[in-house]
Amino acid sequence: MALETESVTLDKLSLADTEIHWARLDKTRFHVIGAVLFTVQQALIHPTAVVKTRMQVADSRLAHMPGMVVFKDILRNDGIPGVFRGFGTSAIGSLPGRVLALTSLEMSKDMMLKYTQGLNMPETTRIGVANGVAGMFSSLISSLYFVPLEVICQRLIVQGLPGATFYIDPFDVARKVIKAEGFRGLYRGFGLTALTNSPAVALWWGAYGAAQRIIWRSLGYRDDSEKKPSHMEMMAVQATAGMVAGACSSVITTPIDTVKTRLQVIDDYGVARPSVLKTTKILLKEDGWWGFYRGFGPRFLNMSLYGTTMIVTYELI
C-alpha cells in the first residue's frame, strides 16, 4: 500500500492505515506492480480452477472422485501443462480487466465511505456496506469484459474430455464459438454471471471488510487507541479475513458456478441453444441436488487461497 509523505513510520501503522483509500494510492505502482504480483498469485492457484472445472463438466465417474485424485489423473494423462491449461489466456487476458475491476472497486468504495460517513451506524457495519456495494458495482462493470474471456478459458480447460471440441488456441475458440452461435456465444452465462457474481462479490468484500474489523477489535485495536499494529500483524489479519471471506463465498456460490460452467462449455444438448433451465435439469437428472456441489473441494480451496493471497498482495501494493 503506497501512502503519501505524511504517512506512518515503517514499523507501525494506525488502524485506519490498514485499509486502502483510493486517494492515497500510487496509481502507477498499483497497476504495474499489481499486474505482475497478481499474475504470480493467479499461477499458484490456477491448478485448483482446472480441477474444479473438470469435475463440474466431466462425466459422473470423474465428478465423484476426490479433487486430489482428479488432479493426479490430469497430471498422469497430460503432465504439468494439463493443470495449467488456459492459464496463458487467462493471465494475459485478465490484465486490462483487472485494471478495470480494481479501479472501479476502489473509486466506488471511496465514494461509499464518504457518503456513509455521517450516518448513524457502527463502523464495522459501515465498512462492510461500503466494501459490499463497491464489490457489486465493480463486478457488474468487469463482467462485460470477463465473461467472454471466461468462456474461452473454460473451453480450453476441458479439452481432452469425451465430447469436448478441439481448439488450436484461444483465437480458434473465439472463431468457432462465433461461427456456431454468433457473437452472443461468447456471452454464454452472462445473465447468470451478472445476477449472481455481483451479490457474491458483494458478499466477499462485505465479509472481508467486516471480518477484518472484528479481528482487529478482538485483538484490542481501536481507531483512537495508542496501540498500533505492526506490518506483520496487518498481513496476518488481512490474510485471515480474506480466507474467511473466500470460504463463506464458496459455500454459497458453488451451485451457481457449477451451472454457469456447464452452460459455458457443454454443447451436446441437442439442436436448441443451451439455457440455464435446461442445464439445471440435466445436472439434476445426472446427480440430483448434490450435483450442484460438483468440484466443491477444489473451489473451496481455490477461493480460500485466492482470498488469502489476493488480499495480502492487494493491500501491500
PDB file of C-alpha atoms in Angstrom:
ATOM      1  CA  MET A   1       0.000   0.000   0.000  1.00  0.00           C
ATOM      2  CA  ALA A   2       1.567   3.256  -1.125  1.00  0.00           C
ATOM      3  CA  LEU A   3       0.936   6.166   1.208  1.00  0.00           C
ATOM      4  CA  GLU A   4       1.676   9.849   0.809  1.00  0.00           C
ATOM      5  CA  THR A   5       4.502  11.612   2.620  1.00  0.00           C
ATOM      6  CA  GLU A   6       2.522  12.308   5.754  1.00  0.00           C
ATOM      7  CA  SER A   7       2.053   8.577   6.324  1.00  0.00           C
ATOM      8  CA  VAL A   8       3.168   6.437   9.152  1.00  0.00           C
ATOM      9  CA  THR A   9       6.527   5.054  10.164  1.00  0.00           C
ATOM     10  CA  LEU A  10       7.807   1.832   8.621  1.00  0.00           C
ATOM     11  CA  ASP A  11       7.317  -0.353  11.680  1.00  0.00           C
ATOM     12  CA  LYS A  12       3.883   0.693  12.945  1.00  0.00           C
ATOM     13  CA  LEU A  13       0.543   1.605  11.393  1.00  0.00           C
ATOM     14  CA  SER A  14      -2.528   3.272  12.786  1.00  0.00           C
ATOM     15  CA  LEU A  15      -5.640   1.115  12.494  1.00  0.00           C
ATOM     16  CA  ALA A  16      -7.082   3.443   9.851  1.00  0.00           C
ATOM     17  CA  ASP A  17      -3.975   2.882   7.714  1.00  0.00           C
ATOM     18  CA  THR A  18      -4.654  -0.865   7.461  1.00  0.00           C
ATOM     19  CA  GLU A  19      -7.414  -0.101   4.935  1.00  0.00           C
ATOM     20  CA  ILE A  20      -6.967   1.063   1.339  1.00  0.00           C
ATOM     21  CA  HIS A  21      -8.077   4.553   0.345  1.00  0.00           C
ATOM     22  CA  TRP A  22      -8.094   5.495  -3.339  1.00  0.00           C
ATOM     23  CA  ALA A  23      -6.759   8.997  -2.780  1.00  0.00           C
ATOM     24  CA  ARG A  24      -3.616   7.664  -1.066  1.00  0.00           C
ATOM     25  CA  LEU A  25      -2.745   5.015  -3.651  1.00  0.00           C
ATOM     26  CA  ASP A  26       0.175   5.394  -6.049  1.00  0.00           C
ATOM     27  CA  LYS A  27      -1.856   4.525  -9.169  1.00  0.00           C
ATOM     28  CA  THR A  28       1.128   3.596 -11.376  1.00  0.00           C
ATOM     29  CA  ARG A  29       2.584   1.296  -8.760  1.00  0.00           C
ATOM     30  CA  PHE A  30      -0.866  -0.111  -8.012  1.00  0.00           C
ATOM     31  CA  HIS A  31      -1.484  -1.182 -11.619  1.00  0.00           C
ATOM     32  CA  VAL A  32       2.024  -2.037 -12.872  1.00  0.00           C
ATOM     33  CA  ILE A  33       3.421  -3.888  -9.847  1.00  0.00           C
ATOM     34  CA  GLY A  34      -0.033  -5.250  -9.143  1.00  0.00           C
ATOM     35  CA  ALA A  35      -0.238  -6.805 -12.619  1.00  0.00           C
ATOM     36  CA  VAL A  36       2.970  -8.765 -12.004  1.00  0.00           C
ATOM     37  CA  LEU A  37       2.092  -9.877  -8.474  1.00  0.00           C
ATOM     38  CA  PHE A  38      -1.477 -10.852  -9.329  1.00  0.00           C
ATOM     39  CA  THR A  39      -0.243 -12.915 -12.298  1.00  0.00           C
ATOM     40  CA  VAL A  40       2.093 -14.843  -9.971  1.00  0.00           C
ATOM     41  CA  GLN A  41      -0.743 -15.303  -7.486  1.00  0.00           C
ATOM     42  CA  GLN A  42      -3.041 -16.489 -10.290  1.00  0.00           C
ATOM     43  CA  ALA A  43      -0.435 -19.059 -11.397  1.00  0.00           C
ATOM     44  CA  LEU A  44      -0.261 -20.539  -7.895  1.00  0.00           C
ATOM     45  CA  ILE A  45      -3.969 -21.287  -7.677  1.00  0.00           C
ATOM     46  CA  HIS A  46      -4.782 -21.975 -11.355  1.00  0.00           C
ATOM     47  CA  PRO A  47      -4.479 -25.793 -10.967  1.00  0.00           C
ATOM     48  CA  THR A  48      -7.341 -25.760  -8.443  1.00  0.00           C
ATOM     49  CA  ALA A  49      -9.525 -23.948 -11.005  1.00  0.00           C
ATOM     50  CA  VAL A  50      -8.665 -26.578 -13.644  1.00  0.00           C
ATOM     51  CA  VAL A  51      -9.592 -29.435 -11.278  1.00  0.00           C
ATOM     52  CA  LYS A  52     -12.817 -27.685 -10.287  1.00  0.00           C
ATOM     53  CA  THR A  53     -13.875 -27.137 -13.913  1.00  0.00           C
ATOM     54  CA  ARG A  54     -13.059 -30.725 -14.917  1.00  0.00           C
ATOM     55  CA  MET A  55     -15.170 -32.067 -12.028  1.00  0.00           C
ATOM     56  CA  GLN A  56     -18.118 -29.818 -12.873  1.00  0.00           C
ATOM     57  CA  VAL A  57     -18.188 -30.708 -16.565  1.00  0.00           C
ATOM     58  CA  ALA A  58     -16.927 -34.320 -16.743  1.00  0.00           C
ATOM     59  CA  ASP A  59     -18.981 -37.491 -16.599  1.00  0.00           C
ATOM     60  CA  SER A  60     -20.135 -38.769 -13.213  1.00  0.00           C
ATOM     61  CA  ARG A  61     -17.072 -41.043 -12.801  1.00  0.00           C
ATOM     62  CA  LEU A  62     -14.639 -38.128 -12.704  1.00  0.00           C
ATOM     63  CA  ALA A  63     -17.086 -35.764 -10.991  1.00  0.00           C
ATOM     64  CA  HIS A  64     -17.414 -38.023  -7.942  1.00  0.00           C
ATOM     65  CA  MET A  65     -13.683 -38.537  -7.448  1.00  0.00           C
ATOM     66  CA  PRO A  66     -11.870 -36.561  -4.711  1.00  0.00           C
ATOM     67  CA  GLY A  67     -10.178 -33.419  -6.031  1.00  0.00           C
ATOM     68  CA  MET A  68      -6.678 -34.782  -5.350  1.00  0.00           C
ATOM     69  CA  VAL A  69      -7.424 -37.923  -7.400  1.00  0.00           C
ATOM     70  CA  VAL A  70      -8.652 -35.771 -10.309  1.00  0.00           C
ATOM     71  CA  PHE A  71      -5.502 -33.641 -10.022  1.00  0.00           C
ATOM     72  CA  LYS A  72      -3.293 -36.767 -10.205  1.00  0.00           C
ATOM     73  CA  ASP A  73      -5.361 -38.082 -13.117  1.00  0.00           C
ATOM     74  CA  ILE A  74      -4.759 -34.865 -15.084  1.00  0.00           C
ATOM     75  CA  LEU A  75      -1.038 -34.994 -14.256  1.00  0.00           C
ATOM     76  CA  ARG A  76      -0.789 -38.631 -15.343  1.00  0.00           C
ATOM     77  CA  ASN A  77      -2.562 -38.063 -18.671  1.00  0.00           C
ATOM     78  CA  ASP A  78      -1.448 -34.544 -19.616  1.00  0.00           C
ATOM     79  CA  GLY A  79       1.539 -33.762 -17.405  1.00  0.00           C
ATOM     80  CA  ILE A  80       2.243 -30.315 -15.938  1.00  0.00           C
ATOM     81  CA  PRO A  81       0.765 -28.481 -18.980  1.00  0.00           C
ATOM     82  CA  GLY A  82      -2.542 -30.197 -18.210  1.00  0.00           C
ATOM     83  CA  VAL A  83      -3.005 -28.488 -14.835  1.00  0.00           C
ATOM     84  CA  PHE A  84      -2.132 -25.132 -16.408  1.00  0.00           C
ATOM     85  CA  ARG A  85      -4.473 -25.336 -19.383  1.00  0.00           C
ATOM     86  CA  GLY A  86      -5.950 -21.937 -20.167  1.00  0.00           C
ATOM     87  CA  PHE A  87      -3.533 -20.140 -17.849  1.00  0.00           C
ATOM     88  CA  GLY A  88      -1.745 -18.117 -20.545  1.00  0.00           C
ATOM     89  CA  THR A  89      -5.019 -16.868 -21.988  1.00  0.00           C
ATOM     90  CA  SER A  90      -6.397 -16.134 -18.533  1.00  0.00           C
ATOM     91  CA  ALA A  91      -3.257 -14.364 -17.273  1.00  0.00           C
ATOM     92  CA  ILE A  92      -2.702 -12.153 -20.319  1.00  0.00           C
ATOM     93  CA  GLY A  93      -6.374 -11.529 -20.937  1.00  0.00           C
ATOM     94  CA  SER A  94      -7.023 -10.624 -17.294  1.00  0.00           C
ATOM     95  CA  LEU A  95      -4.563  -7.711 -17.216  1.00  0.00           C
ATOM     96  CA  PRO A  96      -6.830  -4.982 -18.682  1.00  0.00           C
ATOM     97  CA  GLY A  97      -9.868  -6.497 -16.968  1.00  0.00           C
ATOM     98  CA  ARG A  98      -8.148  -6.409 -13.601  1.00  0.00           C
ATOM     99  CA  VAL A  99      -7.261  -2.728 -14.029  1.00  0.00           C
ATOM    100  CA  LEU A 100     -10.921  -2.033 -14.833  1.00  0.00           C
ATOM    101  CA  ALA A 101     -12.175  -4.096 -11.878  1.00  0.00           C
ATOM    102  CA  LEU A 102      -9.777  -2.739  -9.251  1.00  0.00           C
ATOM    103  CA  THR A 103     -10.126   0.878 -10.365  1.00  0.00           C
ATOM    104  CA  SER A 104     -13.932   0.752 -10.285  1.00  0.00           C
ATOM    105  CA  LEU A 105     -13.778  -1.101  -6.935  1.00  0.00           C
ATOM    106  CA  GLU A 106     -11.569   1.431  -5.186  1.00  0.00           C
ATOM    107  CA  MET A 107     -13.249   4.521  -6.619  1.00  0.00           C
ATOM    108  CA  SER A 108     -16.735   3.296  -5.714  1.00  0.00           C
ATOM    109  CA  LYS A 109     -15.600   2.164  -2.241  1.00  0.00           C
ATOM    110  CA  ASP A 110     -14.062   5.576  -1.614  1.00  0.00           C
ATOM    111  CA  MET A 111     -17.330   7.255  -2.638  1.00  0.00           C
ATOM    112  CA  MET A 112     -19.401   4.939  -0.423  1.00  0.00           C
ATOM    113  CA  LEU A 113     -17.188   5.619   2.597  1.00  0.00           C
ATOM    114  CA  LYS A 114     -17.663   9.362   2.080  1.00  0.00           C
ATOM    115  CA  TYR A 115     -21.439   9.133   1.610  1.00  0.00           C
ATOM    116  CA  THR A 116     -21.939   6.926   4.680  1.00  0.00           C
ATOM    117  CA  GLN A 117     -19.639   8.934   6.941  1.00  0.00           C
ATOM    118  CA  GLY A 118     -22.426  10.954   8.544  1.00  0.00           C
ATOM    119  CA  LEU A 119     -24.809   8.042   9.006  1.00  0.00           C
ATOM    120  CA  ASN A 120     -25.549   6.692  12.458  1.00  0.00           C
ATOM    121  CA  MET A 121     -24.231   3.130  12.090  1.00  0.00           C
ATOM    122  CA  PRO A 122     -21.454   1.090  13.719  1.00  0.00           C
ATOM    123  CA  GLU A 123     -18.077   1.466  11.997  1.00  0.00           C
ATOM    124  CA  THR A 124     -17.849  -2.284  11.284  1.00  0.00           C
ATOM    125  CA  THR A 125     -21.229  -2.179   9.514  1.00  0.00           C
ATOM    126  CA  ARG A 126     -20.271   0.963   7.554  1.00  0.00           C
ATOM    127  CA  ILE A 127     -17.016  -0.634   6.335  1.00  0.00           C
ATOM    128  CA  GLY A 128     -18.853  -3.845   5.403  1.00  0.00           C
ATOM    129  CA  VAL A 129     -21.585  -1.962   3.483  1.00  0.00           C
ATOM    130  CA  ALA A 130     -19.051   0.217   1.621  1.00  0.00           C
ATOM    131  CA  ASN A 131     -16.974  -2.816   0.624  1.00  0.00           C
ATOM    132  CA  GLY A 132     -20.062  -4.784  -0.404  1.00  0.00           C
ATOM    133  CA  VAL A 133     -21.601  -2.078  -2.607  1.00  0.00           C
ATOM    134  CA  ALA A 134     -18.226  -1.350  -4.218  1.00  0.00           C
ATOM    135  CA  GLY A 135     -17.693  -5.050  -4.921  1.00  0.00           C
ATOM    136  CA  MET A 136     -21.140  -5.348  -6.526  1.00  0.00           C
ATOM    137  CA  PHE A 137     -20.576  -2.313  -8.775  1.00  0.00           C
ATOM    138  CA  SER A 138     -17.094  -3.492  -9.779  1.00  0.00           C
ATOM    139  CA  SER A 139     -18.421  -6.968 -10.642  1.00  0.00           C
ATOM    140  CA  LEU A 140     -21.163  -5.575 -12.886  1.00  0.00           C
ATOM    141  CA  ILE A 141     -18.688  -3.411 -14.809  1.00  0.00           C
ATOM    142  CA  SER A 142     -15.995  -6.067 -15.177  1.00  0.00           C
ATOM    143  CA  SER A 143     -18.423  -8.855 -16.210  1.00  0.00           C
ATOM    144  CA  LEU A 144     -18.732  -7.203 -19.627  1.00  0.00           C
ATOM    145  CA  TYR A 145     -15.038  -7.922 -20.156  1.00  0.00           C
ATOM    146  CA  PHE A 146     -14.501 -11.130 -18.193  1.00  0.00           C
ATOM    147  CA  VAL A 147     -17.387 -13.344 -19.401  1.00  0.00           C
ATOM    148  CA  PRO A 148     -16.027 -13.831 -22.977  1.00  0.00           C
ATOM    149  CA  LEU A 149     -12.565 -14.437 -21.525  1.00  0.00           C
ATOM    150  CA  GLU A 150     -14.014 -16.986 -19.102  1.00  0.00           C
ATOM    151  CA  VAL A 151     -15.896 -18.806 -21.882  1.00  0.00           C
ATOM    152  CA  ILE A 152     -12.650 -19.130 -23.873  1.00  0.00           C
ATOM    153  CA  CYS A 153     -10.574 -20.268 -20.870  1.00  0.00           C
ATOM    154  CA  GLN A 154     -13.166 -22.817 -19.706  1.00  0.00           C
ATOM    155  CA  ARG A 155     -13.304 -24.387 -23.173  1.00  0.00           C
ATOM    156  CA  LEU A 156      -9.523 -24.679 -23.273  1.00  0.00           C
ATOM    157  CA  ILE A 157      -9.511 -26.296 -19.822  1.00  0.00           C
ATOM    158  CA  VAL A 158     -11.985 -29.067 -20.724  1.00  0.00           C
ATOM    159  CA  GLN A 159     -10.127 -30.174 -23.861  1.00  0.00           C
ATOM    160  CA  GLY A 160      -9.430 -33.887 -23.689  1.00  0.00           C
ATOM    161  CA  LEU A 161     -12.740 -34.774 -22.060  1.00  0.00           C
ATOM    162  CA  PRO A 162     -15.118 -37.003 -24.081  1.00  0.00           C
ATOM    163  CA  GLY A 163     -17.219 -34.891 -26.450  1.00  0.00           C
ATOM    164  CA  ALA A 164     -15.170 -31.721 -25.947  1.00  0.00           C
ATOM    165  CA  THR A 165     -14.317 -29.743 -29.084  1.00  0.00           C
ATOM    166  CA  PHE A 166     -10.639 -29.451 -30.015  1.00  0.00           C
ATOM    167  CA  TYR A 167      -9.197 -25.938 -30.242  1.00  0.00           C
ATOM    168  CA  ILE A 168      -5.790 -24.830 -31.526  1.00  0.00           C
ATOM    169  CA  ASP A 169      -5.568 -21.647 -29.452  1.00  0.00           C
ATOM    170  CA  PRO A 170      -7.820 -19.025 -27.794  1.00  0.00           C
ATOM    171  CA  PHE A 171      -8.434 -17.301 -31.122  1.00  0.00           C
ATOM    172  CA  ASP A 172      -9.634 -20.611 -32.543  1.00  0.00           C
ATOM    173  CA  VAL A 173     -12.089 -20.881 -29.627  1.00  0.00           C
ATOM    174  CA  ALA A 174     -13.467 -17.429 -30.367  1.00  0.00           C
ATOM    175  CA  ARG A 175     -13.732 -18.168 -34.118  1.00  0.00           C
ATOM    176  CA  LYS A 176     -15.570 -21.462 -33.653  1.00  0.00           C
ATOM    177  CA  VAL A 177     -17.949 -20.112 -30.997  1.00  0.00           C
ATOM    178  CA  ILE A 178     -18.813 -17.038 -33.093  1.00  0.00           C
ATOM    179  CA  LYS A 179     -19.270 -19.196 -36.212  1.00  0.00           C
ATOM    180  CA  ALA A 180     -21.647 -21.549 -34.391  1.00  0.00           C
ATOM    181  CA  GLU A 181     -23.638 -19.074 -32.294  1.00  0.00           C
ATOM    182  CA  GLY A 182     -22.677 -15.576 -33.309  1.00  0.00           C
ATOM    183  CA  PHE A 183     -21.059 -13.043 -31.004  1.00  0.00           C
ATOM    184  CA  ARG A 184     -23.557 -13.817 -28.250  1.00  0.00           C
ATOM    185  CA  GLY A 185     -21.954 -17.265 -27.921  1.00  0.00           C
ATOM    186  CA  LEU A 186     -19.029 -15.582 -26.168  1.00  0.00           C
ATOM    187  CA  TYR A 187     -21.506 -14.246 -23.617  1.00  0.00           C
ATOM    188  CA  ARG A 188     -22.951 -17.594 -22.607  1.00  0.00           C
ATOM    189  CA  GLY A 189     -23.809 -17.394 -18.940  1.00  0.00           C
ATOM    190  CA  PHE A 190     -23.570 -13.594 -18.868  1.00  0.00           C
ATOM    191  CA  GLY A 191     -27.028 -13.125 -17.332  1.00  0.00           C
ATOM    192  CA  LEU A 192     -26.277 -15.747 -14.688  1.00  0.00           C
ATOM    193  CA  THR A 193     -22.880 -14.162 -14.038  1.00  0.00           C
ATOM    194  CA  ALA A 194     -24.295 -10.645 -13.726  1.00  0.00           C
ATOM    195  CA  LEU A 195     -27.177 -11.749 -11.489  1.00  0.00           C
ATOM    196  CA  THR A 196     -25.060 -13.916  -9.212  1.00  0.00           C
ATOM    197  CA  ASN A 197     -21.487 -12.612  -9.283  1.00  0.00           C
ATOM    198  CA  SER A 198     -22.456  -9.154  -8.101  1.00  0.00           C
ATOM    199  CA  PRO A 199     -24.110 -10.406  -4.884  1.00  0.00           C
ATOM    200  CA  ALA A 200     -21.276 -12.959  -4.494  1.00  0.00           C
ATOM    201  CA  VAL A 201     -18.563 -10.311  -4.837  1.00  0.00           C
ATOM    202  CA  ALA A 202     -20.556  -8.017  -2.566  1.00  0.00           C
ATOM    203  CA  LEU A 203     -20.693 -10.862  -0.042  1.00  0.00           C
ATOM    204  CA  TRP A 204     -16.927 -11.437  -0.384  1.00  0.00           C
ATOM    205  CA  TRP A 205     -15.901  -7.812   0.100  1.00  0.00           C
ATOM    206  CA  GLY A 206     -18.534  -7.215   2.744  1.00  0.00           C
ATOM    207  CA  ALA A 207     -17.412 -10.281   4.711  1.00  0.00           C
ATOM    208  CA  TYR A 208     -13.776  -9.272   4.280  1.00  0.00           C
ATOM    209  CA  GLY A 209     -14.310  -5.705   5.489  1.00  0.00           C
ATOM    210  CA  ALA A 210     -16.406  -6.787   8.475  1.00  0.00           C
ATOM    211  CA  ALA A 211     -14.150  -9.751   9.386  1.00  0.00           C
ATOM    212  CA  GLN A 212     -11.030  -7.605   9.320  1.00  0.00           C
ATOM    213  CA  ARG A 213     -12.652  -5.037  11.605  1.00  0.00           C
ATOM    214  CA  ILE A 214     -13.909  -7.708  14.031  1.00  0.00           C
ATOM    215  CA  ILE A 215     -10.476  -9.358  14.207  1.00  0.00           C
ATOM    216  CA  TRP A 216      -8.756  -6.030  14.926  1.00  0.00           C
ATOM    217  CA  ARG A 217     -11.213  -5.292  17.726  1.00  0.00           C
ATOM    218  CA  SER A 218     -10.834  -8.774  19.201  1.00  0.00           C
ATOM    219  CA  LEU A 219      -7.070  -8.134  19.320  1.00  0.00           C
ATOM    220  CA  GLY A 220      -7.649  -4.947  21.276  1.00  0.00           C
ATOM    221  CA  TYR A 221      -7.081  -2.382  18.500  1.00  0.00           C
ATOM    222  CA  ARG A 222      -9.298   0.697  18.143  1.00  0.00           C
ATOM    223  CA  ASP A 223      -9.148   3.760  15.885  1.00  0.00           C
ATOM    224  CA  ASP A 224      -8.487   6.007  18.878  1.00  0.00           C
ATOM    225  CA  SER A 225      -6.143   3.583  20.638  1.00  0.00           C
ATOM    226  CA  GLU A 226      -2.458   4.331  21.191  1.00  0.00           C
ATOM    227  CA  LYS A 227      -1.714   0.680  20.484  1.00  0.00           C
ATOM    228  CA  LYS A 228      -0.684   0.330  16.820  1.00  0.00           C
ATOM    229  CA  PRO A 229      -0.423  -2.882  14.763  1.00  0.00           C
ATOM    230  CA  SER A 230       2.838  -3.862  13.073  1.00  0.00           C
ATOM    231  CA  HIS A 231       3.117  -4.709   9.367  1.00  0.00           C
ATOM    232  CA  MET A 232       3.304  -8.429  10.185  1.00  0.00           C
ATOM    233  CA  GLU A 233       0.132  -8.211  12.280  1.00  0.00           C
ATOM    234  CA  MET A 234      -1.573  -6.336   9.447  1.00  0.00           C
ATOM    235  CA  MET A 235      -0.656  -9.073   6.940  1.00  0.00           C
ATOM    236  CA  ALA A 236      -1.808 -11.841   9.285  1.00  0.00           C
ATOM    237  CA  VAL A 237      -5.181 -10.186   9.967  1.00  0.00           C
ATOM    238  CA  GLN A 238      -5.798  -9.397   6.302  1.00  0.00           C
ATOM    239  CA  ALA A 239      -4.868 -12.934   5.247  1.00  0.00           C
ATOM    240  CA  THR A 240      -7.239 -14.418   7.847  1.00  0.00           C
ATOM    241  CA  ALA A 241     -10.081 -12.086   6.858  1.00  0.00           C
ATOM    242  CA  GLY A 242      -9.503 -12.933   3.174  1.00  0.00           C
ATOM    243  CA  MET A 243      -9.597 -16.659   3.898  1.00  0.00           C
ATOM    244  CA  VAL A 244     -12.848 -16.310   5.893  1.00  0.00           C
ATOM    245  CA  ALA A 245     -14.439 -14.249   3.099  1.00  0.00           C
ATOM    246  CA  GLY A 246     -13.358 -16.748   0.424  1.00  0.00           C
ATOM    247  CA  ALA A 247     -14.638 -19.732   2.399  1.00  0.00           C
ATOM    248  CA  CYS A 248     -18.040 -18.105   3.041  1.00  0.00           C
ATOM    249  CA  SER A 249     -18.433 -17.115  -0.601  1.00  0.00           C
ATOM    250  CA  SER A 250     -17.531 -20.578  -1.955  1.00  0.00           C
ATOM    251  CA  VAL A 251     -20.152 -22.322   0.206  1.00  0.00           C
ATOM    252  CA  ILE A 252     -22.919 -20.056  -1.057  1.00  0.00           C
ATOM    253  CA  THR A 253     -21.946 -19.640  -4.718  1.00  0.00           C
ATOM    254  CA  THR A 254     -20.713 -23.119  -5.804  1.00  0.00           C
ATOM    255  CA  PRO A 255     -24.146 -24.352  -7.091  1.00  0.00           C
ATOM    256  CA  ILE A 256     -24.482 -21.300  -9.345  1.00  0.00           C
ATOM    257  CA  ASP A 257     -20.879 -21.634 -10.507  1.00  0.00           C
ATOM    258  CA  THR A 258     -21.475 -25.281 -11.467  1.00  0.00           C
ATOM    259  CA  VAL A 259     -24.491 -24.409 -13.629  1.00  0.00           C
ATOM    260  CA  LYS A 260     -22.662 -21.458 -15.210  1.00  0.00           C
ATOM    261  CA  THR A 261     -19.541 -23.502 -16.036  1.00  0.00           C
ATOM    262  CA  ARG A 262     -21.562 -26.267 -17.705  1.00  0.00           C
ATOM    263  CA  LEU A 263     -23.634 -23.710 -19.584  1.00  0.00           C
ATOM    264  CA  GLN A 264     -20.468 -22.104 -20.975  1.00  0.00           C
ATOM    265  CA  VAL A 265     -18.727 -25.243 -22.237  1.00  0.00           C
ATOM    266  CA  ILE A 266     -21.206 -28.078 -22.964  1.00  0.00           C
ATOM    267  CA  ASP A 267     -22.608 -28.186 -26.493  1.00  0.00           C
ATOM    268  CA  ASP A 268     -24.320 -31.599 -26.769  1.00  0.00           C
ATOM    269  CA  TYR A 269     -27.767 -30.579 -25.558  1.00  0.00           C
ATOM    270  CA  GLY A 270     -29.441 -31.095 -28.930  1.00  0.00           C
ATOM    271  CA  VAL A 271     -30.349 -28.521 -31.510  1.00  0.00           C
ATOM    272  CA  ALA A 272     -31.620 -25.790 -29.217  1.00  0.00           C
ATOM    273  CA  ARG A 273     -29.264 -23.280 -27.644  1.00  0.00           C
ATOM    274  CA  PRO A 274     -28.297 -24.210 -24.052  1.00  0.00           C
ATOM    275  CA  SER A 275     -30.216 -22.414 -21.316  1.00  0.00           C
ATOM    276  CA  VAL A 276     -29.960 -22.139 -17.535  1.00  0.00           C
ATOM    277  CA  LEU A 277     -33.154 -24.173 -17.107  1.00  0.00           C
ATOM    278  CA  LYS A 278     -32.048 -26.955 -19.462  1.00  0.00           C
ATOM    279  CA  THR A 279     -28.580 -27.112 -17.885  1.00  0.00           C
ATOM    280  CA  THR A 280     -30.088 -27.274 -14.391  1.00  0.00           C
ATOM    281  CA  LYS A 281     -32.488 -30.085 -15.357  1.00  0.00           C
ATOM    282  CA  ILE A 282     -29.694 -32.178 -16.894  1.00  0.00           C
ATOM    283  CA  LEU A 283     -27.493 -31.688 -13.827  1.00  0.00           C
ATOM    284  CA  LEU A 284     -30.372 -32.742 -11.550  1.00  0.00           C
ATOM    285  CA  LYS A 285     -31.021 -35.807 -13.700  1.00  0.00           C
ATOM    286  CA  GLU A 286     -27.344 -36.826 -13.616  1.00  0.00           C
ATOM    287  CA  ASP A 287     -26.554 -36.352  -9.931  1.00  0.00           C
ATOM    288  CA  GLY A 288     -29.543 -34.968  -8.038  1.00  0.00           C
ATOM    289  CA  TRP A 289     -29.144 -31.950  -5.789  1.00  0.00           C
ATOM    290  CA  TRP A 290     -25.611 -32.981  -4.806  1.00  0.00           C
ATOM    291  CA  GLY A 291     -24.594 -32.393  -8.418  1.00  0.00           C
ATOM    292  CA  PHE A 292     -24.705 -28.647  -7.795  1.00  0.00           C
ATOM    293  CA  TYR A 293     -21.740 -29.065  -5.464  1.00  0.00           C
ATOM    294  CA  ARG A 294     -19.541 -30.814  -8.010  1.00  0.00           C
ATOM    295  CA  GLY A 295     -15.983 -29.578  -7.590  1.00  0.00           C
ATOM    296  CA  PHE A 296     -16.766 -28.000  -4.226  1.00  0.00           C
ATOM    297  CA  GLY A 297     -13.495 -29.139  -2.596  1.00  0.00           C
ATOM    298  CA  PRO A 298     -11.187 -27.592  -5.223  1.00  0.00           C
ATOM    299  CA  ARG A 299     -13.376 -24.473  -5.446  1.00  0.00           C
ATOM    300  CA  PHE A 300     -13.373 -24.062  -1.659  1.00  0.00           C
ATOM    301  CA  LEU A 301      -9.581 -24.394  -1.678  1.00  0.00           C
ATOM    302  CA  ASN A 302      -9.290 -22.068  -4.661  1.00  0.00           C
ATOM    303  CA  MET A 303     -11.393 -19.297  -3.141  1.00  0.00           C
ATOM    304  CA  SER A 304      -9.811 -19.599   0.309  1.00  0.00           C
ATOM    305  CA  LEU A 305      -6.284 -19.462  -1.141  1.00  0.00           C
ATOM    306  CA  TYR A 306      -7.357 -16.726  -3.537  1.00  0.00           C
ATOM    307  CA  GLY A 307      -8.836 -14.701  -0.702  1.00  0.00           C
ATOM    308  CA  THR A 308      -5.679 -15.033   1.389  1.00  0.00           C
ATOM    309  CA  THR A 309      -3.065 -14.412  -1.309  1.00  0.00           C
ATOM    310  CA  MET A 310      -5.035 -11.822  -3.275  1.00  0.00           C
ATOM    311  CA  ILE A 311      -5.900  -9.583  -0.371  1.00  0.00           C
ATOM    312  CA  VAL A 312      -2.384  -9.588   1.111  1.00  0.00           C
ATOM    313  CA  THR A 313      -0.920  -8.767  -2.315  1.00  0.00           C
ATOM    314  CA  TYR A 314      -3.657  -6.204  -2.928  1.00  0.00           C
ATOM    315  CA  GLU A 315      -3.313  -4.417   0.413  1.00  0.00           C
ATOM    316  CA  LEU A 316       0.502  -4.339   0.335  1.00  0.00           C
ATOM    317  CA  ILE A 317       0.798  -2.845  -3.159  1.00  0.00           C
TER     318      ILE A 317
END
